[in-house]
Coordinates of C-alpha atoms in Angstrom, one line a residue:
M1 CA 142.4 100.5 106.8
T2 CA 139.5 98.0 107.3
E3 CA 138.2 96.0 104.4
P4 CA 134.6 97.0 103.6
M5 CA 132.0 94.5 104.6
L6 CA 130.1 94.7 101.3
L7 CA 131.0 94.9 97.7
P8 CA 128.4 95.2 94.8
E9 CA 127.6 91.8 93.4
T10 CA 127.9 91.9 89.6
D11 CA 126.5 88.5 88.7
P12 CA 124.7 89.0 85.3
A13 CA 121.9 86.7 86.4
I14 CA 121.1 88.9 89.3
E15 CA 121.2 92.0 87.1
G16 CA 118.8 90.2 84.8
L17 CA 116.4 89.5 87.6
W18 CA 116.3 93.2 88.6
V19 CA 115.6 94.0 84.9
A20 CA 112.8 91.4 84.8
I21 CA 111.2 93.0 87.9
E22 CA 111.5 96.5 86.5
T23 CA 110.1 95.4 83.1
A24 CA 107.1 93.7 84.8
R25 CA 106.5 96.9 86.9
A26 CA 106.9 99.3 83.9
Q27 CA 103.5 100.8 84.7
S28 CA 104.5 101.9 88.2
Y29 CA 107.4 103.2 90.2
P30 CA 110.6 101.1 90.1
L31 CA 111.7 99.0 93.0
T32 CA 115.2 99.1 94.5
G33 CA 116.9 95.8 93.8
A34 CA 120.4 95.3 95.0
A35 CA 122.9 92.5 95.8
F36 CA 126.0 92.8 97.8
R37 CA 128.8 90.3 98.4
L38 CA 129.9 89.9 102.0
T39 CA 133.7 90.2 102.2
R40 CA 133.7 89.2 105.9
P41 CA 131.2 87.8 108.3
P42 CA 129.3 90.5 110.2
Q43 CA 129.3 90.5 114.0
T44 CA 125.5 90.5 113.8
P45 CA 123.0 90.4 110.9
Y46 CA 122.1 94.0 111.7
E47 CA 125.6 95.1 110.9
A48 CA 125.3 93.8 107.4
L49 CA 121.8 95.0 106.9
D50 CA 122.7 98.5 108.0
A51 CA 125.8 98.5 105.8
A52 CA 123.6 97.6 102.8
A53 CA 121.0 100.3 103.8
R54 CA 123.8 102.9 103.9
E55 CA 125.1 101.8 100.5
L56 CA 121.6 102.5 99.1
D57 CA 121.2 105.9 100.9
F58 CA 118.6 104.5 103.3
Y59 CA 118.5 104.9 107.1
P60 CA 119.9 102.0 109.0
L61 CA 117.6 100.4 111.6
G62 CA 120.1 98.7 113.9
Q63 CA 118.2 96.6 116.4
H64 CA 114.8 97.6 114.9
W65 CA 115.1 95.3 111.9
I66 CA 112.3 92.7 112.2
E67 CA 113.2 89.2 111.3
V68 CA 110.5 87.3 109.4
P69 CA 110.2 83.6 108.4
R70 CA 110.8 82.7 104.7
R71 CA 107.1 82.3 104.0
I72 CA 106.4 85.9 105.2
A73 CA 109.5 87.1 103.2
L74 CA 108.0 85.6 100.1
K75 CA 104.6 87.3 100.8
I76 CA 106.3 90.7 101.3
A77 CA 108.4 90.4 98.1
T78 CA 105.4 89.2 96.1
H79 CA 103.3 92.1 97.4
I80 CA 105.8 94.8 96.6
I81 CA 106.3 93.4 93.1
A82 CA 102.6 93.0 92.4
H83 CA 101.2 96.2 94.0
D84 CA 101.9 99.8 94.8
L85 CA 102.2 100.4 98.6
A86 CA 99.7 103.3 98.8
Y87 CA 97.1 101.9 96.5
P88 CA 95.6 98.4 96.1
D89 CA 96.0 98.4 92.3
E90 CA 97.6 95.2 90.9
I91 CA 100.6 96.2 88.8
V92 CA 101.9 92.7 88.1
P93 CA 99.7 89.6 87.9
A94 CA 99.9 87.6 91.1
A95 CA 101.4 84.5 89.5
Q96 CA 104.2 86.5 87.8
A97 CA 104.9 88.4 91.0
T98 CA 105.1 85.2 93.0
E99 CA 107.5 83.7 90.4
L100 CA 109.8 86.8 90.5
A101 CA 109.7 87.0 94.3
G102 CA 110.7 83.3 94.4
R103 CA 113.6 84.0 92.2
V104 CA 114.7 86.8 94.5
L105 CA 114.6 84.5 97.6
A106 CA 116.4 81.7 95.6
L107 CA 119.5 83.9 95.3
L108 CA 120.2 82.9 98.9
G109 CA 121.1 79.6 100.5
A110 CA 119.0 77.4 102.8
R111 CA 120.3 79.2 106.0
A112 CA 119.2 82.7 104.8
R113 CA 117.6 85.1 107.2
Y114 CA 115.0 87.7 106.1
F115 CA 114.3 91.1 107.6
T116 CA 111.9 94.0 107.0
N117 CA 111.0 97.3 108.6
G118 CA 107.5 96.4 109.7
A119 CA 104.0 96.0 108.2
V120 CA 103.0 98.7 105.8
S121 CA 100.3 97.4 103.5
G122 CA 98.9 94.3 102.0
D123 CA 96.1 91.8 102.5
F124 CA 98.1 89.6 104.8
A125 CA 99.5 90.0 108.3
V126 CA 103.3 90.2 108.9
Y127 CA 104.6 87.9 111.6
D128 CA 108.1 87.9 113.0
V129 CA 110.1 84.7 113.5
Q130 CA 108.7 84.3 117.0
G131 CA 105.1 84.3 115.6
N132 CA 104.2 87.8 116.8
E133 CA 102.1 90.0 114.6
V134 CA 104.0 93.1 113.4
I135 CA 102.1 96.4 113.6
G136 CA 103.4 99.6 112.1
W137 CA 106.8 100.3 110.5
R138 CA 110.0 102.3 110.7
S139 CA 110.9 104.1 107.5
L140 CA 114.2 103.7 105.8
S141 CA 113.7 106.7 103.5
E142 CA 112.0 110.0 103.2
A143 CA 109.1 108.4 101.3
P144 CA 105.7 108.4 103.2
F145 CA 105.6 104.7 102.7
D146 CA 108.5 102.3 102.3
H147 CA 108.6 98.6 102.7
G148 CA 110.4 95.5 101.5
L149 CA 112.9 92.9 102.2
F150 CA 116.6 92.8 103.2
A151 CA 117.9 89.2 103.4
L152 CA 121.3 87.6 103.9
D153 CA 123.2 84.4 104.0
D154 CA 126.9 83.7 104.5
R155 CA 127.7 85.1 101.0
L156 CA 125.2 87.8 100.0
V157 CA 122.9 90.6 101.2
I158 CA 119.9 91.0 98.9
V159 CA 117.6 94.0 98.9
L160 CA 114.1 94.4 97.3
W161 CA 112.6 97.7 98.4
A162 CA 109.7 99.9 97.5
E163 CA 109.2 103.6 98.2
D164 CA 105.8 105.0 97.5
A165 CA 103.9 108.2 98.0
P166 CA 100.1 108.5 98.6

């Protein structure tokens, strides 16, 4: 039997971060926050991302994951903490959302890579690591809108995901 690639990460500090995000967003739908420990190196990043997606009952995207630079990953994470996807209402003040998003990205090392499913909403453009603007998205769930961030380094896969309905 093959060892699983991912195990749930049970670090209390990470659990505390998810609680802080959920508490800040108490006036809106909760986000999915998850951390998985890699038990072996994936053959490709997509293998680890898809394994994490399946663990969360999301659809895997395989080669359709879009890799984004860290600065765009921070914008995506900040946006989904601060706002609903379908409506422009601010749920969490921008400074607080930026701080929480920075804490999410800080869970990973300097060689982390960041991925998303496309560009759903927000007042900023999403660019991939080659500098190309991303238009549209591929859903990971049954929700009309879903967006967020899957990220990994050599130890962890981190997920911060939003599902919204119009």
